[in-house]
Short mmCIF file of C-alpha atoms and ligand atoms in Angstrom, two decimals:
data_model
loop_
_atom_site.label_atom_id
_atom_site.label_comp_id
_atom_site.label_asym_id
_atom_site.label_seq_id
_atom_site.Cartn_x
_atom_site.Cartn_y
_atom_site.Cartn_z
CA UNK W 1 -10.60 -2.10 -3.58
CA UNK W 2 -7.56 -1.79 -1.34
CA UNK W 3 -4.22 -3.48 -1.76
CA UNK W 4 -4.32 -6.85 -0.06
CA UNK W 5 -1.17 -8.91 0.32
CA UNK W 6 -2.23 -12.50 -0.36
CA UNK W 7 1.03 -14.26 -1.31
CA UNK W 8 -0.50 -16.22 -4.17
CA UNK W 9 2.06 -15.68 -6.93
CA UNK W 10 3.36 -19.25 -6.78
CA UNK W 11 5.84 -20.56 -7.65
CA UNK W 12 7.76 -17.30 -8.11
CA UNK W 13 6.88 -13.61 -8.11
CA UNK W 14 5.14 -13.76 -11.50
CA UNK W 15 1.34 -13.32 -11.38
CA UNK W 16 -0.44 -16.57 -12.24
CA UNK W 17 -3.91 -17.81 -13.16
CA UNK W 18 -5.22 -17.60 -9.59
CA UNK W 19 -4.19 -13.91 -9.51
CA UNK W 20 -5.91 -13.46 -12.89
CA UNK W 21 -9.19 -14.93 -11.65
CA UNK W 22 -9.10 -13.04 -8.36
CA UNK W 23 -8.57 -9.59 -9.89
CA UNK W 24 -10.98 -10.05 -12.79
CA UNK W 25 -13.77 -11.28 -10.47
CA UNK W 26 -13.41 -8.15 -8.36
CA UNK W 27 -12.83 -5.69 -11.21
CA UNK W 28 -16.34 -6.49 -12.50
CA UNK W 29 -17.80 -4.35 -9.73
CA UNK W 30 -15.00 -2.30 -8.10
CA UNK W 31 -14.56 1.32 -9.21
CA UNK W 32 -10.78 1.04 -8.92
CA UNK W 33 -8.73 -2.00 -7.98
CA UNK W 34 -5.36 -1.44 -6.33
CA UNK W 35 -3.10 -4.44 -6.64
CA UNK W 36 -1.52 -6.10 -3.67
CA UNK W 37 1.86 -4.66 -2.68
CA UNK W 38 3.89 -5.40 -5.80
CA UNK W 39 7.65 -5.60 -5.40
CA UNK W 40 9.81 -3.17 -7.33
CA UNK W 41 12.95 -5.26 -6.87
CA UNK W 42 13.53 -8.75 -5.67
CA UNK W 43 16.05 -7.51 -3.16
CA UNK W 44 13.18 -5.72 -1.50
CA UNK W 45 11.76 -8.80 0.20
CA UNK W 46 11.89 -12.26 1.63
CA UNK W 47 8.11 -12.35 1.50
CA UNK W 48 7.08 -15.66 -0.04
CA UNK W 49 5.17 -15.45 -3.31
CA UNK W 50 4.48 -11.73 -3.35
CA UNK W 51 3.98 -10.49 -6.89
CA UNK W 52 6.64 -8.37 -8.58
CA UNK W 53 6.86 -5.75 -11.31
CA UNK W 54 10.54 -5.29 -12.14
CA UNK W 55 10.96 -7.29 -15.38
CA UNK W 56 9.27 -7.84 -18.73
CA UNK W 57 8.28 -11.32 -17.53
CA UNK W 58 6.27 -9.65 -14.76
CA UNK W 59 4.88 -7.08 -17.18
CA UNK W 60 3.69 -9.75 -19.64
CA UNK W 61 1.98 -11.76 -16.90
CA UNK W 62 0.27 -8.65 -15.46
CA UNK W 63 -0.81 -7.63 -18.98
CA UNK W 64 -3.05 -10.70 -19.24
CA UNK W 65 -4.74 -9.53 -16.04
CA UNK W 66 -5.04 -5.82 -16.91
CA UNK W 67 -6.41 -6.64 -20.39
CA UNK W 68 -9.19 -8.74 -18.89
CA UNK W 69 -9.83 -6.20 -16.11
CA UNK W 70 -10.40 -3.63 -18.86
CA UNK W 71 -12.59 -6.06 -20.84
CA UNK W 72 -14.92 -6.37 -17.86
CA UNK W 73 -15.02 -2.58 -17.41
CA UNK W 74 -12.58 -2.25 -14.52
CA UNK W 75 -9.60 -0.05 -13.73
CA UNK W 76 -6.46 -1.17 -11.95
CA UNK W 77 -3.50 0.63 -10.35
CA UNK W 78 -0.31 -1.19 -9.43
CA UNK W 79 0.81 -0.58 -5.86
CA UNK W 80 4.61 -0.21 -5.84
CA UNK W 81 6.10 -1.82 -2.76
CA UNK W 82 9.58 -1.96 -1.33
CA UNK W 83 9.85 -4.20 1.67
CA UNK W 84 12.51 -4.44 4.28
CA UNK W 85 13.42 -7.74 5.93
CA UNK W 86 15.11 -8.79 2.72
CA UNK W 87 17.93 -11.21 2.26
CA UNK W 88 21.05 -9.48 3.47
CA UNK W 89 22.08 -6.75 3.14
CA UNK W 90 18.65 -5.22 3.63
CA UNK W 91 18.49 -1.59 2.50
CA UNK W 92 17.06 1.06 4.80
CA UNK W 93 17.57 4.75 5.50
CA UNK W 94 19.73 3.98 8.54
CA UNK W 95 21.06 1.08 10.60
CA UNK W 96 18.01 0.83 12.87
CA UNK W 97 16.62 -2.62 13.57
CA UNK W 98 12.88 -3.16 13.92
CA UNK W 99 12.01 -4.53 17.36
CA UNK W 100 8.94 -6.33 16.06
CA UNK W 101 5.47 -5.50 14.98
CA UNK W 102 5.16 -7.33 11.73
CA UNK W 103 3.15 -10.48 11.24
CA UNK W 104 5.71 -12.01 8.90
CA UNK W 105 7.48 -14.13 11.46
CA UNK W 106 4.36 -15.74 12.87
CA UNK W 107 2.71 -16.08 9.50
CA UNK W 108 5.45 -17.94 7.74
CA UNK W 109 6.86 -19.73 10.75
CA UNK W 110 10.24 -18.00 10.44
CA UNK W 111 12.80 -18.27 13.18
CA UNK W 112 12.11 -15.30 15.44
CA UNK W 113 15.18 -15.85 17.59
CA UNK W 114 17.31 -14.45 14.78
CA UNK W 115 15.43 -11.19 15.24
CA UNK W 116 14.81 -8.57 12.61
CA UNK W 117 17.69 -7.96 10.30
CA UNK W 118 19.87 -4.88 10.62
CA UNK W 119 19.34 -2.61 7.63
CA UNK W 120 22.34 -1.46 5.70
CA UNK W 121 22.01 2.29 5.16
CA UNK W 122 21.27 3.08 1.55
CA UNK W 123 24.26 4.88 0.13
CA UNK W 124 22.48 6.76 -2.62
CA UNK W 125 18.67 6.92 -2.31
CA UNK W 126 18.52 8.02 -5.96
CA UNK W 127 19.53 4.46 -6.93
CA UNK W 128 16.42 3.10 -5.21
CA UNK W 129 14.32 5.82 -6.83
CA UNK W 130 15.65 4.52 -10.17
CA UNK W 131 14.28 1.09 -9.19
CA UNK W 132 10.87 2.69 -8.56
CA UNK W 133 11.06 4.35 -11.95
CA UNK W 134 11.89 1.03 -13.63
CA UNK W 135 8.89 -0.57 -11.89
CA UNK W 136 6.71 2.32 -13.09
CA UNK W 137 7.91 1.70 -16.66
CA UNK W 138 7.18 -2.02 -16.33
CA UNK W 139 3.72 -1.19 -14.93
CA UNK W 140 3.13 0.85 -18.05
CA UNK W 141 4.19 -2.10 -20.24
CA UNK W 142 1.79 -4.20 -18.17
CA UNK W 143 -1.17 -2.04 -19.16
CA UNK W 144 -2.08 -0.73 -15.72
CA UNK W 145 -4.17 2.45 -15.44
CA UNK W 146 -1.68 3.98 -13.02
CA UNK W 147 0.56 3.34 -10.03
CA UNK W 148 0.25 3.90 -6.30
CA UNK W 149 3.29 4.63 -4.14
CA UNK W 150 3.10 2.56 -0.97
CA UNK W 151 4.20 5.11 1.61
CA UNK W 152 2.48 3.41 4.57
CA UNK W 153 2.90 0.65 7.13
CA UNK W 154 6.55 1.09 7.96
CA UNK W 155 7.89 0.08 4.57
CA UNK W 156 10.79 1.89 2.94
CA UNK W 157 9.17 5.25 2.11
CA UNK W 158 7.63 5.41 5.58
CA UNK W 159 11.01 4.60 7.15
CA UNK W 160 12.45 7.73 5.54
CA UNK W 161 9.59 9.86 6.97
CA UNK W 162 10.02 8.68 10.55
CA UNK W 163 12.91 9.99 12.63
CA UNK W 164 13.10 6.74 14.59
CA UNK W 165 14.13 4.80 11.48
CA UNK W 166 15.80 7.66 9.62
CA UNK W 167 18.94 8.87 11.41
CA UNK W 168 20.62 10.22 8.31
CA UNK W 169 22.63 13.39 8.48
CA UNK W 170 22.63 14.06 4.73
CA UNK W 171 19.86 15.79 2.76
CA UNK W 172 17.64 12.67 3.16
CA UNK W 173 17.34 12.89 6.95
CA UNK W 174 17.02 15.27 9.88
CA UNK W 175 14.53 18.05 9.16
CA UNK W 176 10.93 17.41 8.14
CA UNK W 177 11.80 18.61 4.67
CA UNK W 178 14.71 16.17 4.39
CA UNK W 179 12.77 13.18 5.73
CA UNK W 180 9.98 13.82 3.21
CA UNK W 181 12.45 14.11 0.33
CA UNK W 182 12.59 10.39 -0.50
CA UNK W 183 8.82 10.02 -0.89
CA UNK W 184 8.53 13.25 -2.87
CA UNK W 185 11.43 12.47 -5.21
CA UNK W 186 10.02 8.99 -5.76
CA UNK W 187 6.64 10.47 -6.64
CA UNK W 188 8.34 12.80 -9.13
CA UNK W 189 10.03 9.79 -10.76
CA UNK W 190 6.68 8.00 -11.04
CA UNK W 191 5.09 11.15 -12.46
CA UNK W 192 7.85 11.37 -15.08
CA UNK W 193 6.62 8.03 -16.41
CA UNK W 194 2.87 8.30 -15.88
CA UNK W 195 1.94 11.96 -15.55
CA UNK W 196 0.50 13.26 -12.26
CA UNK W 197 -3.09 12.17 -12.84
CA UNK W 198 -2.07 8.49 -12.97
CA UNK W 199 -0.09 8.43 -9.73
CA UNK W 200 -1.55 7.97 -6.25
CA UNK W 201 -0.03 7.60 -2.79
CA UNK W 202 -1.05 5.72 0.35
CA UNK W 203 -0.03 6.73 3.87
CA UNK W 204 -0.94 5.88 7.45
CA UNK W 205 0.23 8.72 9.69
CA UNK W 206 -0.76 6.80 12.85
CA UNK W 207 2.01 4.26 12.21
CA UNK W 208 2.42 1.28 14.52
CA UNK W 209 2.92 -1.64 12.16
CA UNK W 210 6.59 -2.43 11.52
CA UNK W 211 7.77 -0.41 14.53
CA UNK W 212 7.27 3.12 13.20
CA UNK W 213 5.53 6.09 14.75
CA UNK W 214 6.52 9.48 16.16
CA UNK W 215 4.98 11.60 18.94
CA UNK W 216 1.77 13.34 17.88
CA UNK W 217 3.20 16.81 17.35
CA UNK W 218 6.05 15.60 15.10
CA UNK W 219 3.67 13.26 13.30
CA UNK W 220 1.32 16.12 12.44
CA UNK W 221 4.17 18.39 11.42
CA UNK W 222 5.73 15.74 9.17
CA UNK W 223 2.53 14.57 7.46
CA UNK W 224 1.16 18.09 7.04
CA UNK W 225 4.29 19.18 5.18
CA UNK W 226 4.36 15.89 3.21
CA UNK W 227 0.74 16.29 2.08
CA UNK W 228 1.19 19.97 1.21
CA UNK W 229 4.17 19.13 -0.99
CA UNK W 230 2.37 16.15 -2.57
CA UNK W 231 -0.56 18.42 -3.45
CA UNK W 232 1.82 20.68 -5.37
CA UNK W 233 2.62 17.69 -7.59
CA UNK W 234 -1.10 17.38 -8.45
CA UNK W 235 -1.19 13.60 -8.11
CA UNK W 236 -4.43 11.69 -8.71
CA UNK W 237 -5.14 10.86 -5.09
CA UNK W 238 -3.94 10.68 -1.53
CA UNK W 239 -5.16 7.59 0.29
CA UNK W 240 -5.24 8.10 4.06
CA UNK W 241 -5.54 5.11 6.34
CA UNK W 242 -7.45 5.37 9.62
CA UNK W 243 -5.91 4.25 12.87
CA UNK W 244 -6.38 0.48 13.07
CA UNK W 245 -5.65 -1.18 16.43
CA UNK W 246 -5.02 -4.50 14.67
CA UNK W 247 -2.21 -2.85 12.69
CA UNK W 248 -0.66 -1.40 15.85
CA UNK W 249 1.43 -3.97 17.72
CA UNK W 250 2.25 -3.90 21.39
CA UNK W 251 5.96 -3.37 21.96
CA UNK W 252 7.51 -3.11 25.41
CA UNK W 253 4.05 -3.50 26.91
CA UNK W 254 2.39 -0.63 25.07
CA UNK W 255 0.87 0.13 21.70
CA UNK W 256 3.47 1.42 19.27
CA UNK W 257 1.40 3.78 17.09
CA UNK W 258 0.13 7.34 17.44
CA UNK W 259 -3.66 7.21 17.22
CA UNK W 260 -5.32 10.38 15.91
CA UNK W 261 -8.19 11.23 13.60
CA UNK W 262 -6.48 11.34 10.19
CA UNK W 263 -9.52 12.64 8.33
CA UNK W 264 -10.00 15.56 10.72
CA UNK W 265 -6.29 16.30 10.88
CA UNK W 266 -5.28 16.08 7.23
CA UNK W 267 -8.55 15.93 5.27
CA UNK W 268 -9.00 19.74 5.11
CA UNK W 269 -5.56 20.10 3.48
CA UNK W 270 -6.83 18.11 0.50
CA UNK W 271 -10.53 18.84 0.36
CA UNK W 272 -10.73 22.43 1.60
CA UNK W 273 -11.74 24.62 -1.37
CA UNK W 274 -10.21 27.65 0.34
CA UNK W 275 -6.78 25.99 0.04
CA UNK W 276 -5.54 27.05 -3.40
CA UNK W 277 -2.68 24.57 -3.53
CA UNK W 278 -5.20 21.71 -3.57
CA UNK W 279 -7.46 23.17 -6.25
CA UNK W 280 -9.36 19.90 -6.14
CA UNK W 281 -7.08 18.06 -8.58
CA UNK W 282 -6.01 15.54 -5.99
CA UNK W 283 -8.77 13.30 -4.69
CA UNK W 284 -8.99 12.24 -1.07
CA UNK W 285 -9.47 8.54 -0.43
CA UNK W 286 -10.07 7.06 3.00
CA UNK W 287 -9.31 3.48 3.99
CA UNK W 288 -9.58 1.54 7.22
CA UNK W 289 -12.46 -0.35 8.82
CA UNK W 290 -15.18 1.64 7.08
CA UNK W 291 -18.59 0.16 6.47
CA UNK W 292 -20.60 1.03 3.35
CA UNK W 293 -23.02 3.32 5.25
CA UNK W 294 -20.20 5.35 6.76
CA UNK W 295 -18.56 5.54 3.34
CA UNK W 296 -21.71 6.88 1.71
CA UNK W 297 -22.13 9.41 4.50
CA UNK W 298 -18.53 10.67 4.18
CA UNK W 299 -18.81 10.93 0.40
CA UNK W 300 -22.17 12.68 0.36
CA UNK W 301 -21.03 15.17 2.99
CA UNK W 302 -18.01 15.96 0.73
CA UNK W 303 -15.47 14.98 3.36
CA UNK W 304 -13.85 12.41 1.07
CA UNK W 305 -13.97 11.62 -2.65
CA UNK W 306 -13.93 7.83 -2.37
CA UNK W 307 -13.81 5.07 0.22
CA UNK W 308 -11.42 2.15 0.03
CA UNK W 309 -12.39 -1.30 1.32
CA UNK W 310 -9.98 -4.15 1.96
CA UNK W 311 -11.13 -7.13 4.01
CA UNK W 312 -14.70 -6.95 2.70
CA UNK W 313 -13.41 -7.70 -0.81
CA UNK W 314 -11.83 -10.98 0.30
CA UNK W 315 -15.08 -12.89 0.73
CA UNK W 316 -17.23 -10.70 -1.53
CA UNK W 317 -15.85 -10.66 -5.08
CA UNK W 318 -18.93 -8.65 -6.13
CA UNK W 319 -18.84 -6.32 -3.12
CA UNK W 320 -19.94 -3.16 -4.92
CA UNK W 321 -22.92 -4.91 -6.55
CA UNK W 322 -23.95 -6.46 -3.23
CA UNK W 323 -23.88 -3.08 -1.52
CA UNK W 324 -25.81 -1.38 -4.33
CA UNK W 325 -28.44 -4.10 -4.34
CA UNK W 326 -28.64 -4.38 -0.56
CA UNK W 327 -27.57 -8.01 -0.62
CA UNK W 328 -26.06 -9.68 2.40
CA UNK W 329 -22.29 -9.51 2.75
CA UNK W 330 -20.27 -12.65 3.33
CA UNK W 331 -18.35 -12.16 6.57
CA UNK W 332 -17.35 -15.84 6.90
CA UNK W 333 -13.66 -15.62 6.16
CA UNK W 334 -11.11 -18.33 6.68
CA UNK W 335 -8.21 -16.42 8.23
CA UNK W 336 -5.86 -19.36 7.66
CA UNK W 337 -6.12 -18.69 3.93
CA UNK W 338 -5.40 -14.95 4.09
CA UNK W 339 -1.71 -15.51 3.36
CA UNK W 340 -1.37 -19.24 2.94
CA UNK W 341 -3.25 -21.99 1.25
CA UNK W 342 -3.71 -25.65 2.01
CA UNK W 343 -2.69 -28.28 -0.54
CA UNK W 344 -0.64 -25.75 -2.47
CA UNK W 345 -3.72 -24.58 -4.38
CA UNK W 346 -3.56 -20.78 -4.50
CA UNK W 347 -7.25 -20.52 -5.39
CA UNK W 348 -8.40 -21.79 -2.00
CA UNK W 349 -9.74 -18.92 0.10
CA UNK W 350 -8.71 -16.55 -2.70
CA UNK W 351 -10.53 -16.85 -6.01
CA UNK W 352 -13.08 -19.46 -4.92
CA UNK W 353 -15.51 -17.18 -3.02
CA UNK W 354 -18.74 -17.03 -5.05
CA UNK W 355 -20.73 -13.98 -6.12
CA UNK W 356 -24.08 -13.46 -4.42
CA UNK W 357 -26.92 -15.14 -6.27
C1 LIG N 401 0.80 -7.60 5.48
O1 LIG N 401 0.76 -8.53 4.69
O2 LIG N 401 0.70 -7.79 6.66
C2 LIG N 401 0.92 -6.26 4.98
C3 LIG N 401 1.45 -6.02 3.74
C4 LIG N 401 1.48 -4.74 3.27
C5 LIG N 401 0.99 -3.74 4.06
C6 LIG N 401 0.48 -3.98 5.29
C7 LIG N 401 0.45 -5.25 5.76
O3 LIG N 401 0.98 -2.50 3.62
#
C-alpha cells in the first residue's frame, strides 16, 4: 500500500483514532503498508493536518497504530517527508521559487496571488540530515518496521537532485555526484538507525509535480548514478514511480515532466543478476496506475519484486483479499474527501469504506 496524503491528523500533527482505524483496516490484507508522507519537522510544512514523527508525542501515538497493525499480521514503514512551502523561511537547496504545479493552493483554498514562497538556501544540509535521523529514531520508538525516504515528487530530496532547483556551488550542488549527495547522506543517516534492510526509498525520475524535471539525458544520468550508489548501500527496496500525467502539471502551456519508461530505463540496474553491485539484496518496487493483472504479470516475469497500489486502497480497505478472491473492486470514490472532510469528521471518506462481503 502506497503512501497516501490524507490530511486526517486533526487537530494537530499527532495521529488520531481515525488514522488508527484506517491503517489497521488496511494492514489486515496489505503485504506492507507505507504511511502517508510523515513530517520530520514542523518547519517542513504548512500542510494542514499532515501527520508528524519528530517528537515522543508523535511516537507514542504512532505506537498504538503499529502495535495493532502487528496484531493483525501487518507490516508498516514510516515514510519520512520534508515539504517545502513552509512558514517562512522555507528551507530549500537554493533560492528558486516554484512556478506552480502543486495541488495545495486549490485544495486548501490558499491565496494563490501570493505565489509560491521563495526558499531560503539551507546553510548546512547536514543539519537537515540530523532532523531526518531524529525522525528515524522516533519512528523506531513508534514501533515501525522500517522507514522510507521520500525522494520523489519535488520535495526536498528531489529538489537537491534536480539542477533547476539546486543551484548550489558547494559540494551539495553542480555535478551529478554532488546533487545526489543529499539523498545518499540522508539514507546513510537512516541506515545508521535502522540498518540497511529496514530502509527504503521512493523516487519518480519523470518529475513534473512541484515544478521539477530535467531534460531526458540529464535525468537518466542523474537517476542512474543515484540508483547505482543507493544499491551499494544495500537498502531494502527502491520504489520507482511510473510517469503519471495527473502528477505532471501544465506550466507555460506545456507539461512540465520528462516522461520515459522508468522500469525499462532503471529496472535492469536493480534486478539484473549480471550486475554484481545489486546482488539482489535491494528489491524493486513499482508504483503508479498499475492494475492487479499487470502487477501479477510484472512479478511473475521477474521484472519487479512487488507492486505498490495507492488509489485502489482508498475505497478498498481489504484490497489484497478482494484481488485474491476475485471480488469486485470499489471504484466509487468521493474525491472531495481525498484531502478534506465534511463536518470535521476525519472518518468520512477515510476509514468508513466497508470491506467486501
Ligand atoms: C499530495 O498530497 O498531493 C502529495 C503528497 C505527497 C506526494 C505527492 C502528492 O508525494
